[in-house]
PDB file of C-alpha atoms and ligand atoms in Angstrom:
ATOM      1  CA  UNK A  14     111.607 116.268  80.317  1.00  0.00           C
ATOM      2  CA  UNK A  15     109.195 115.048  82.434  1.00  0.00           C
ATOM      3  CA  UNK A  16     107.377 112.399  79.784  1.00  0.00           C
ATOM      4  CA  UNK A  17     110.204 109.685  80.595  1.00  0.00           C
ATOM      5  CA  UNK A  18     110.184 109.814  84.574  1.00  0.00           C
ATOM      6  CA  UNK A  19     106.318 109.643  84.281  1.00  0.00           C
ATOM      7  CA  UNK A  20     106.610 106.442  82.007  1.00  0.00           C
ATOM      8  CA  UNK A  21     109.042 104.733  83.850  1.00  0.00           C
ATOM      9  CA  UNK A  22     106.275 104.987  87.217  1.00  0.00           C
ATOM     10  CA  UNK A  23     103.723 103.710  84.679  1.00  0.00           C
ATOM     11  CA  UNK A  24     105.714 100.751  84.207  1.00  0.00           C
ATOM     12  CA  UNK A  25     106.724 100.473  87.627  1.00  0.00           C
ATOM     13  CA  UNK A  26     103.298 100.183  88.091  1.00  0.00           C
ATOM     14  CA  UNK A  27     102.460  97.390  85.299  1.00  0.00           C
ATOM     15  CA  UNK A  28     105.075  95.839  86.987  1.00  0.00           C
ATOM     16  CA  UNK A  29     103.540  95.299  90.379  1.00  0.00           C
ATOM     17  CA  UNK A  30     100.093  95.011  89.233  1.00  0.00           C
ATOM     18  CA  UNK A  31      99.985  91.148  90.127  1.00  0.00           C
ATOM     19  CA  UNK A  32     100.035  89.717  93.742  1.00  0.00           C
ATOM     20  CA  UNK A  33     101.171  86.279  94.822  1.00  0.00           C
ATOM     21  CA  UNK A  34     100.348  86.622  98.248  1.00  0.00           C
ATOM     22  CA  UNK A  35      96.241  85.289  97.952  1.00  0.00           C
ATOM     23  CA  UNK A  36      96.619  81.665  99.350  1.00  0.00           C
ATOM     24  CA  UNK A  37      99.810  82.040 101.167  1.00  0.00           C
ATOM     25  CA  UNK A  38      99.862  79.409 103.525  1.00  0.00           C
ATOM     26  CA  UNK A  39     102.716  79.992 105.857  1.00  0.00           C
ATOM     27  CA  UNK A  40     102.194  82.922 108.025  1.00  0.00           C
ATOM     28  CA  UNK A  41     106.245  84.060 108.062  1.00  0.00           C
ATOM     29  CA  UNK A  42     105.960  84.279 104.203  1.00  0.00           C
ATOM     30  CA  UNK A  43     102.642  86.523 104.699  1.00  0.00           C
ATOM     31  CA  UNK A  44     104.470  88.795 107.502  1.00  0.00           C
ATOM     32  CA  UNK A  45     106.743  89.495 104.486  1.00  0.00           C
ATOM     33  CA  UNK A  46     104.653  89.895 101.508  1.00  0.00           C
ATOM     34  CA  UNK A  47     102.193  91.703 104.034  1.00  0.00           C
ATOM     35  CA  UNK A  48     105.105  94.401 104.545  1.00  0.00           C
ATOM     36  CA  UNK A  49     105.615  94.312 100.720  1.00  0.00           C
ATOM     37  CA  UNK A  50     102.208  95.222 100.129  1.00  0.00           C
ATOM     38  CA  UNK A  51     102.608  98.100 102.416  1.00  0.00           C
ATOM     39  CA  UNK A  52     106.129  99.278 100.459  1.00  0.00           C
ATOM     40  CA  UNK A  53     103.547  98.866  97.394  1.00  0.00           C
ATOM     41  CA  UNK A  54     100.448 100.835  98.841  1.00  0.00           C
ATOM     42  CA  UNK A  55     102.829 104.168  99.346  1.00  0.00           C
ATOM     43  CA  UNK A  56     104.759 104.033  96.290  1.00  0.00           C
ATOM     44  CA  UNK A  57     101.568 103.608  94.222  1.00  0.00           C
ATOM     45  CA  UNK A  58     100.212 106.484  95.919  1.00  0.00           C
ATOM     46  CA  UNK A  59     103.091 108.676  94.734  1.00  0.00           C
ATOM     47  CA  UNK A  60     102.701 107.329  91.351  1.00  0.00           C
ATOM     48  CA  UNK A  61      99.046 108.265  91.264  1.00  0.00           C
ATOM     49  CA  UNK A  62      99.786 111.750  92.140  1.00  0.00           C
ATOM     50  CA  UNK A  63     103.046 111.890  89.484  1.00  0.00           C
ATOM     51  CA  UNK A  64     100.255 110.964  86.997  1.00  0.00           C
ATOM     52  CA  UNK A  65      97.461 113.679  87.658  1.00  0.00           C
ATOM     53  CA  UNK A  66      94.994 110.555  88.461  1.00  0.00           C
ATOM     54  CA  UNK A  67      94.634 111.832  92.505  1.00  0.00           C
ATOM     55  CA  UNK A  68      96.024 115.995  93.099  1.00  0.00           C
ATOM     56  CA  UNK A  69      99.544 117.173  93.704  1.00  0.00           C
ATOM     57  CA  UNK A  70     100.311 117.220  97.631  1.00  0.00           C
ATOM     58  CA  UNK A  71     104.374 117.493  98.204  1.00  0.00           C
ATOM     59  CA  UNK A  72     103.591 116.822 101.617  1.00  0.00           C
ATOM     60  CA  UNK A  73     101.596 113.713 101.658  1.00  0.00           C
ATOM     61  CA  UNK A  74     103.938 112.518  98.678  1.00  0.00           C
ATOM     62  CA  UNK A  75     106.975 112.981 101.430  1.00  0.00           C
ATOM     63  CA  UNK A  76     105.231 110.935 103.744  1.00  0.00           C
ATOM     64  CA  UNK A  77     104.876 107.745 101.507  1.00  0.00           C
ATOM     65  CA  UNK A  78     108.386 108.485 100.472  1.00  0.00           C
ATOM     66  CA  UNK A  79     109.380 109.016 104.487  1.00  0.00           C
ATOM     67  CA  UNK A  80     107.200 105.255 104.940  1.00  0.00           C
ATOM     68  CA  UNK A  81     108.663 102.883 102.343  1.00  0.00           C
ATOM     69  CA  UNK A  82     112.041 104.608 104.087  1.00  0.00           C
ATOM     70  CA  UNK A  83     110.169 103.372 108.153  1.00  0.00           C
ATOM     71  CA  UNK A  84     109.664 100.246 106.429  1.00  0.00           C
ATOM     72  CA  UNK A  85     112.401  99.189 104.820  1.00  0.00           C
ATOM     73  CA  UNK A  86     114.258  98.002 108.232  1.00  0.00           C
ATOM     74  CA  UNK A  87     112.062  95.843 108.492  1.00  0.00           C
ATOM     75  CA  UNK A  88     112.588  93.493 105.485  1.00  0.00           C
ATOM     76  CA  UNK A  89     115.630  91.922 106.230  1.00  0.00           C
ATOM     77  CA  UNK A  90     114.529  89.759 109.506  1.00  0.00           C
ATOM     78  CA  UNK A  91     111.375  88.891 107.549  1.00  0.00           C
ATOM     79  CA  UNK A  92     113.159  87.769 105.507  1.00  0.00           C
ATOM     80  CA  UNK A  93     115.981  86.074 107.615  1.00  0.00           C
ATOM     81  CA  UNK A  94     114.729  82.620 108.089  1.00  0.00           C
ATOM     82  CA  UNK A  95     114.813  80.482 104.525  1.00  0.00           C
ATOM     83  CA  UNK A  96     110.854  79.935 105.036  1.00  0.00           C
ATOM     84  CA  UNK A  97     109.069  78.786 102.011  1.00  0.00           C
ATOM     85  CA  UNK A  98     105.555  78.147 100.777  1.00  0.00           C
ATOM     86  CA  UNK A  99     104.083  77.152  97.336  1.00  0.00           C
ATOM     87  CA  UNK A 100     102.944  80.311  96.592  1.00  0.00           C
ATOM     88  CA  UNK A 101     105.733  82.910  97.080  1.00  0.00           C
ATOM     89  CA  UNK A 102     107.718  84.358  94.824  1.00  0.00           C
ATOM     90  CA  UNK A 103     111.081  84.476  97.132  1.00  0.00           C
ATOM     91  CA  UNK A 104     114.048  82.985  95.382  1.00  0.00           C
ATOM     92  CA  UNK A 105     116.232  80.209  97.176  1.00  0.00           C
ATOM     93  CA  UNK A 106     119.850  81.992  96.697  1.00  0.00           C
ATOM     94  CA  UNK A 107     118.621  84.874  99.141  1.00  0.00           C
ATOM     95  CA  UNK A 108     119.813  82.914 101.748  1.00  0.00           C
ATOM     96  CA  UNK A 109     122.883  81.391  99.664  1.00  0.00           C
ATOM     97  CA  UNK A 110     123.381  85.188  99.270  1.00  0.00           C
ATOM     98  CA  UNK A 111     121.462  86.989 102.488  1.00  0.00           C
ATOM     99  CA  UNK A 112     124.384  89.751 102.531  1.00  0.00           C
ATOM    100  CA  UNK A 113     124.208  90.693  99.166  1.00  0.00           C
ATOM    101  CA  UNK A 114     120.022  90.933  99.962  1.00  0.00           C
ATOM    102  CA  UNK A 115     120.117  93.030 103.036  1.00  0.00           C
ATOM    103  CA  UNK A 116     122.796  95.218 101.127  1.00  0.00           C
ATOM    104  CA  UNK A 117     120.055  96.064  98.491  1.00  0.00           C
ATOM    105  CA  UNK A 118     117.541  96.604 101.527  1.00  0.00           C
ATOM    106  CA  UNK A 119     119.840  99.107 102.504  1.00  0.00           C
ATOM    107  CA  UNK A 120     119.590 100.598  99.349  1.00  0.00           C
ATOM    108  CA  UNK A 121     116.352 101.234  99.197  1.00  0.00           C
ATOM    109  CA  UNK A 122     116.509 102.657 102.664  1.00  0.00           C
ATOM    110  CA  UNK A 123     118.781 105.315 101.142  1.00  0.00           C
ATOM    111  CA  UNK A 124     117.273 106.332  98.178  1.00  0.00           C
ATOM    112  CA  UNK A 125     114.314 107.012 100.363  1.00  0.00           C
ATOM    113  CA  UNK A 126     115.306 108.756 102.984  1.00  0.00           C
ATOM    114  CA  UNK A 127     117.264 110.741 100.201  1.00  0.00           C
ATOM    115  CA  UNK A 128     114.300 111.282  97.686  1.00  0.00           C
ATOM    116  CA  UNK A 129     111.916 112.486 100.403  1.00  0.00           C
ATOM    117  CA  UNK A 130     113.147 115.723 100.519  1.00  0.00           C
ATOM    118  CA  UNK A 131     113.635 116.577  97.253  1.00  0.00           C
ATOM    119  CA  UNK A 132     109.779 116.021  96.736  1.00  0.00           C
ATOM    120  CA  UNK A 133     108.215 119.535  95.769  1.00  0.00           C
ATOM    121  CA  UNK A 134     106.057 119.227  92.627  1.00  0.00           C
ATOM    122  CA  UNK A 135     105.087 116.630  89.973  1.00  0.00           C
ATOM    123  CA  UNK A 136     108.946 116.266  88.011  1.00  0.00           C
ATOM    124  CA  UNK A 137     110.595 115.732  91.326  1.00  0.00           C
ATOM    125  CA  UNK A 138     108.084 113.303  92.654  1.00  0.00           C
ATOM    126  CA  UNK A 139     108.438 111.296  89.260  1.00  0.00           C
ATOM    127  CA  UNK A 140     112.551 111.546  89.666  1.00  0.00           C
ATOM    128  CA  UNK A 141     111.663 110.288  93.353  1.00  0.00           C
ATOM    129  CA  UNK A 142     109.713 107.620  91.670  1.00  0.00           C
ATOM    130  CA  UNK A 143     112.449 106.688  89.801  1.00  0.00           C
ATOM    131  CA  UNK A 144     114.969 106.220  92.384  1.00  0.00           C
ATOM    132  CA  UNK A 145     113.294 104.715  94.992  1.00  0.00           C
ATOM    133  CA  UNK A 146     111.502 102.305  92.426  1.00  0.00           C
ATOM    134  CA  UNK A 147     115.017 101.814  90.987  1.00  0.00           C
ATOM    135  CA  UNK A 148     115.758 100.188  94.114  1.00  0.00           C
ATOM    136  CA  UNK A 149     112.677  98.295  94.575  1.00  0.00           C
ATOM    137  CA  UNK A 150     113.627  96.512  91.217  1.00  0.00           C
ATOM    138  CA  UNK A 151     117.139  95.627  91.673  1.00  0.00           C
ATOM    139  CA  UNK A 152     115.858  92.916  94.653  1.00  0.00           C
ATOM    140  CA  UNK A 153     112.974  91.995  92.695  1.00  0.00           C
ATOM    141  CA  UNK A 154     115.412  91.443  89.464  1.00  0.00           C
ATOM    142  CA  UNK A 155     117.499  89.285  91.351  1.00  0.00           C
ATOM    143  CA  UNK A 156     115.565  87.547  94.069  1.00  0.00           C
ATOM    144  CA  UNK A 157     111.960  87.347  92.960  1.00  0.00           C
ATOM    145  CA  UNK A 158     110.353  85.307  90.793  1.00  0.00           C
TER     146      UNK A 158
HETATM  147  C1  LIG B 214     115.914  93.524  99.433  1.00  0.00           C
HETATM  148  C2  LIG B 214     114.938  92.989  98.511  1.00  0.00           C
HETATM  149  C3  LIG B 214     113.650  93.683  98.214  1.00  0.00           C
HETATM  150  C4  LIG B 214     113.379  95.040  98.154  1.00  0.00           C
HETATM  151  C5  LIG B 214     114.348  96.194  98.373  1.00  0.00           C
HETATM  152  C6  LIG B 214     111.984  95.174  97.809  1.00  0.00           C
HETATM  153  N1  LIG B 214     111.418  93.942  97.658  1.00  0.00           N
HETATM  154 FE1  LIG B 214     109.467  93.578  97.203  1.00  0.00          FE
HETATM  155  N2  LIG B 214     109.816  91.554  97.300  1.00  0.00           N
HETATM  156  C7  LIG B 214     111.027  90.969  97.548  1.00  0.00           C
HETATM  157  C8  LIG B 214     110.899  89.520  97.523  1.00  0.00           C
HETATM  158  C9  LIG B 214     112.010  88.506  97.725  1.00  0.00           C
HETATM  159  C10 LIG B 214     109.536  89.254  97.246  1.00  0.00           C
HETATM  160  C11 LIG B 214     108.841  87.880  97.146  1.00  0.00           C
HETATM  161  C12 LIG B 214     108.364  87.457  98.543  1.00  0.00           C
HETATM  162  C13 LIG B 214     107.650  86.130  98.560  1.00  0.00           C
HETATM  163  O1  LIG B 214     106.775  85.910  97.673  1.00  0.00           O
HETATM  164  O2  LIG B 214     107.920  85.313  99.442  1.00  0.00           O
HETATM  165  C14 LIG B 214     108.884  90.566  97.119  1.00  0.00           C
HETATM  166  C15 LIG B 214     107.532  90.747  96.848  1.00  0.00           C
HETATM  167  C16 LIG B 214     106.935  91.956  96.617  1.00  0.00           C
HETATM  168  C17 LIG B 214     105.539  92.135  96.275  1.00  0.00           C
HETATM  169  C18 LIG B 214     104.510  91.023  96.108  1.00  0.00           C
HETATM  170  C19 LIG B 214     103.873  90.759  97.460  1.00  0.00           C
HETATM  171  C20 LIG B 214     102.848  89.655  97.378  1.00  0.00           C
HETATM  172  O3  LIG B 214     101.781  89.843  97.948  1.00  0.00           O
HETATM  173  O4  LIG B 214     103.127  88.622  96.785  1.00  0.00           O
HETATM  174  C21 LIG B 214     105.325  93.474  96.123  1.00  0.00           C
HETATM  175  C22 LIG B 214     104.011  94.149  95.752  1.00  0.00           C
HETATM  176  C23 LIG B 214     106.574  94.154  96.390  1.00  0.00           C
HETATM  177  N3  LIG B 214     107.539  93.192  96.689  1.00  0.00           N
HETATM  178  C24 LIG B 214     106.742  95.524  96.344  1.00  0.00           C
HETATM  179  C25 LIG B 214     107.943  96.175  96.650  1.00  0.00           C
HETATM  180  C26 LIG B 214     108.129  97.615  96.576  1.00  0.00           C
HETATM  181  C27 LIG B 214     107.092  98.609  96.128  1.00  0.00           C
HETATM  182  C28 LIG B 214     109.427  97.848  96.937  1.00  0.00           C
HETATM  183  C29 LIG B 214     110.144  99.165  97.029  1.00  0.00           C
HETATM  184  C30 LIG B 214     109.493 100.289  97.664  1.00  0.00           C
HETATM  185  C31 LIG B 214     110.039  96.558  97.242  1.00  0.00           C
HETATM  186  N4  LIG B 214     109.114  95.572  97.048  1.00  0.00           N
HETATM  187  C32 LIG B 214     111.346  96.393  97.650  1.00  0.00           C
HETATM  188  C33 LIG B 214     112.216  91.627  97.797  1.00  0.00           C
HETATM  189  C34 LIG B 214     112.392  93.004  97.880  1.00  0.00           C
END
Protein backbone atom coordinates (compact mmCIF):
# COMPACT_ATOMS: atom_id res chain seq x y z
CA UNK A 1 0.00 0.00 0.00
CA UNK A 2 2.37 2.41 0.62
CA UNK A 3 5.15 1.25 -2.25
CA UNK A 4 3.08 3.25 -5.03
CA UNK A 5 2.57 6.73 -3.15
CA UNK A 6 6.34 6.49 -2.28
CA UNK A 7 7.21 5.95 -6.08
CA UNK A 8 5.13 8.40 -7.43
CA UNK A 9 7.28 11.24 -4.90
CA UNK A 10 10.38 9.53 -6.35
CA UNK A 11 9.33 10.50 -9.65
CA UNK A 12 8.02 13.68 -8.68
CA UNK A 13 11.31 14.18 -7.70
CA UNK A 14 13.21 12.97 -11.05
CA UNK A 15 10.92 15.22 -12.39
CA UNK A 16 12.11 18.46 -10.89
CA UNK A 17 15.62 17.53 -10.62
CA UNK A 18 16.66 20.09 -13.45
CA UNK A 19 16.55 23.96 -13.08
CA UNK A 20 16.26 26.52 -15.85
CA UNK A 21 16.52 29.39 -13.80
CA UNK A 22 20.84 29.68 -13.84
CA UNK A 23 21.28 32.59 -16.40
CA UNK A 24 17.91 34.08 -16.22
CA UNK A 25 18.28 37.38 -17.42
CA UNK A 26 15.10 39.23 -16.75
CA UNK A 27 14.54 39.80 -13.15
CA UNK A 28 10.36 39.36 -13.38
CA UNK A 29 11.05 35.83 -14.82
CA UNK A 30 13.55 35.20 -11.71
CA UNK A 31 10.84 36.67 -9.09
CA UNK A 32 8.86 33.70 -10.51
CA UNK A 33 11.12 30.84 -10.87
CA UNK A 34 12.66 32.22 -7.49
CA UNK A 35 9.09 31.47 -5.85
CA UNK A 36 9.11 28.12 -7.77
CA UNK A 37 12.19 27.13 -6.24
CA UNK A 38 10.74 27.85 -2.92
CA UNK A 39 7.31 25.62 -3.83
CA UNK A 40 10.26 23.05 -4.77
CA UNK A 41 12.51 23.39 -1.54
CA UNK A 42 9.27 22.34 0.79
CA UNK A 43 7.85 19.71 -1.25
CA UNK A 44 11.27 18.03 -1.57
CA UNK A 45 11.57 18.19 2.01
CA UNK A 46 8.38 16.17 2.49
CA UNK A 47 9.54 13.78 -0.03
CA UNK A 48 12.79 13.22 1.81
CA UNK A 49 11.03 12.41 4.93
CA UNK A 50 8.21 10.03 2.90
CA UNK A 51 11.44 8.21 1.84
CA UNK A 52 13.29 7.51 5.27
CA UNK A 53 16.39 9.63 3.71
CA UNK A 54 15.88 12.63 6.69
CA UNK A 55 13.35 11.26 10.06
CA UNK A 56 9.60 11.31 10.28
CA UNK A 57 8.36 14.78 11.83
CA UNK A 58 4.34 15.22 11.10
CA UNK A 59 4.84 18.55 12.28
CA UNK A 60 7.58 19.99 10.26
CA UNK A 61 6.04 17.92 7.23
CA UNK A 62 2.67 20.19 7.94
CA UNK A 63 4.60 23.17 7.75
CA UNK A 64 6.08 22.64 4.17
CA UNK A 65 2.66 21.43 3.29
CA UNK A 66 1.07 24.77 5.22
CA UNK A 67 4.11 26.87 2.89
CA UNK A 68 3.68 25.67 -0.70
CA UNK A 69 -0.23 26.47 0.52
CA UNK A 70 1.38 30.63 1.83
CA UNK A 71 2.92 30.52 -1.42
CA UNK A 72 0.80 29.62 -3.84
CA UNK A 73 -1.08 33.22 -3.89
CA UNK A 74 1.57 34.41 -4.95
CA UNK A 75 2.07 32.83 -8.43
CA UNK A 76 -0.50 34.25 -10.33
CA UNK A 77 0.73 38.14 -10.38
CA UNK A 78 4.22 36.76 -11.04
CA UNK A 79 3.07 35.49 -13.43
CA UNK A 80 0.58 38.18 -14.77
CA UNK A 81 2.64 40.17 -17.11
CA UNK A 82 3.59 37.99 -20.52
CA UNK A 83 7.45 38.64 -19.58
CA UNK A 84 9.84 36.45 -21.36
CA UNK A 85 13.52 35.60 -21.40
CA UNK A 86 15.63 32.98 -23.33
CA UNK A 87 15.96 30.86 -20.64
CA UNK A 88 12.53 30.13 -19.06
CA UNK A 89 10.52 27.49 -19.42
CA UNK A 90 6.99 29.53 -19.30
CA UNK A 91 4.78 28.71 -22.22
CA UNK A 92 3.23 31.61 -24.42
CA UNK A 93 -0.65 30.41 -24.20
CA UNK A 94 -0.56 31.24 -20.32
CA UNK A 95 -1.50 34.47 -21.18
CA UNK A 96 -3.75 33.36 -24.30
CA UNK A 97 -5.21 31.28 -21.41
CA UNK A 98 -4.26 33.28 -17.89
CA UNK A 99 -7.81 32.09 -16.41
CA UNK A 100 -7.47 28.67 -17.05
CA UNK A 101 -3.64 29.20 -15.25
CA UNK A 102 -4.68 30.97 -12.14
CA UNK A 103 -7.59 28.31 -11.93
CA UNK A 104 -4.87 25.54 -11.57
CA UNK A 105 -3.00 27.95 -9.02
CA UNK A 106 -5.99 27.70 -7.15
CA UNK A 107 -5.76 24.21 -7.21
CA UNK A 108 -2.83 23.74 -5.78
CA UNK A 109 -3.79 26.17 -3.09
CA UNK A 110 -6.49 23.63 -2.19
CA UNK A 111 -4.96 20.51 -2.19
CA UNK A 112 -2.59 22.09 0.23
CA UNK A 113 -4.33 23.63 2.57
CA UNK A 114 -6.39 20.28 2.44
CA UNK A 115 -3.39 17.75 2.67
CA UNK A 116 -1.78 19.58 5.60
CA UNK A 117 -3.85 18.21 8.02
CA UNK A 118 -4.14 14.93 7.15
CA UNK A 119 -0.24 14.67 7.60
CA UNK A 120 0.43 12.17 10.61
CA UNK A 121 2.96 9.49 9.60
CA UNK A 122 4.92 8.32 6.52
CA UNK A 123 1.58 6.80 4.19
CA UNK A 124 -0.26 10.01 4.72
CA UNK A 125 2.62 12.27 4.00
CA UNK A 126 3.25 10.18 0.69
CA UNK A 127 -0.79 10.48 -0.14
CA UNK A 128 -0.07 14.33 0.69
CA UNK A 129 2.73 14.03 -1.73
CA UNK A 130 0.60 12.84 -4.16
CA UNK A 131 -2.00 15.38 -4.16
CA UNK A 132 -0.32 18.36 -3.78
CA UNK A 133 2.36 17.17 -6.42
CA UNK A 134 -0.68 16.16 -8.52
CA UNK A 135 -1.34 19.70 -8.73
CA UNK A 136 2.05 20.94 -9.22
CA UNK A 137 2.05 18.79 -12.49
CA UNK A 138 -1.12 19.65 -14.08
CA UNK A 139 0.46 23.52 -14.68
CA UNK A 140 3.71 22.16 -15.47
CA UNK A 141 1.93 19.58 -18.09
CA UNK A 142 0.29 22.28 -19.70
CA UNK A 143 2.27 25.47 -19.39
CA UNK A 144 5.90 24.52 -18.98
CA UNK A 145 8.26 23.51 -21.19
C1 LIG B 1 -0.35 27.49 -12.07
C2 LIG B 1 0.84 26.90 -12.64
C3 LIG B 1 1.92 26.30 -11.80
C4 LIG B 1 1.82 25.62 -10.59
C5 LIG B 1 0.55 25.30 -9.81
C6 LIG B 1 3.16 25.23 -10.22
N1 LIG B 1 4.05 25.66 -11.16
FE1 LIG B 1 6.07 25.39 -11.09
N2 LIG B 1 6.27 26.41 -12.86
C7 LIG B 1 5.24 26.92 -13.61
C8 LIG B 1 5.76 27.56 -14.81
C9 LIG B 1 4.94 28.22 -15.91
C10 LIG B 1 7.16 27.42 -14.75
C11 LIG B 1 8.21 27.95 -15.75
C12 LIG B 1 8.61 29.38 -15.35
C13 LIG B 1 9.64 29.99 -16.25
O1 LIG B 1 10.65 29.30 -16.57
O2 LIG B 1 9.50 31.16 -16.63
C14 LIG B 1 7.45 26.69 -13.50
C15 LIG B 1 8.72 26.35 -13.07
C16 LIG B 1 8.99 25.58 -11.97
C17 LIG B 1 10.32 25.18 -11.55
C18 LIG B 1 11.63 25.53 -12.26
C19 LIG B 1 12.14 26.84 -11.70
C20 LIG B 1 13.42 27.26 -12.36
O3 LIG B 1 14.32 27.66 -11.63
O4 LIG B 1 13.51 27.21 -13.58
C21 LIG B 1 10.18 24.42 -10.42
C22 LIG B 1 11.30 23.77 -9.63
C23 LIG B 1 8.77 24.37 -10.10
N3 LIG B 1 8.08 25.09 -11.07
C24 LIG B 1 8.25 23.70 -9.01
C25 LIG B 1 6.89 23.69 -8.68
C26 LIG B 1 6.33 22.96 -7.55
C27 LIG B 1 7.11 22.09 -6.60
C28 LIG B 1 4.98 23.19 -7.58
C29 LIG B 1 3.93 22.68 -6.64
C30 LIG B 1 4.17 22.72 -5.22
C31 LIG B 1 4.71 24.07 -8.72
N4 LIG B 1 5.88 24.33 -9.37
C32 LIG B 1 3.46 24.52 -9.07
C33 LIG B 1 3.90 26.85 -13.29
C34 LIG B 1 3.34 26.30 -12.14
Amino acid sequence: MIKRPLATAALILAATAAFAHQGVQNPAVKARTHSMMGLDKDLKLMISMAKGDIPMDATAAQSAARRIQAGTPDIAPLFEAPETDPKSEALPSIWDEYDTFTALARDLDQAAAKAAPTIQDRPSLAQAITNIGGACRACHKRYRE
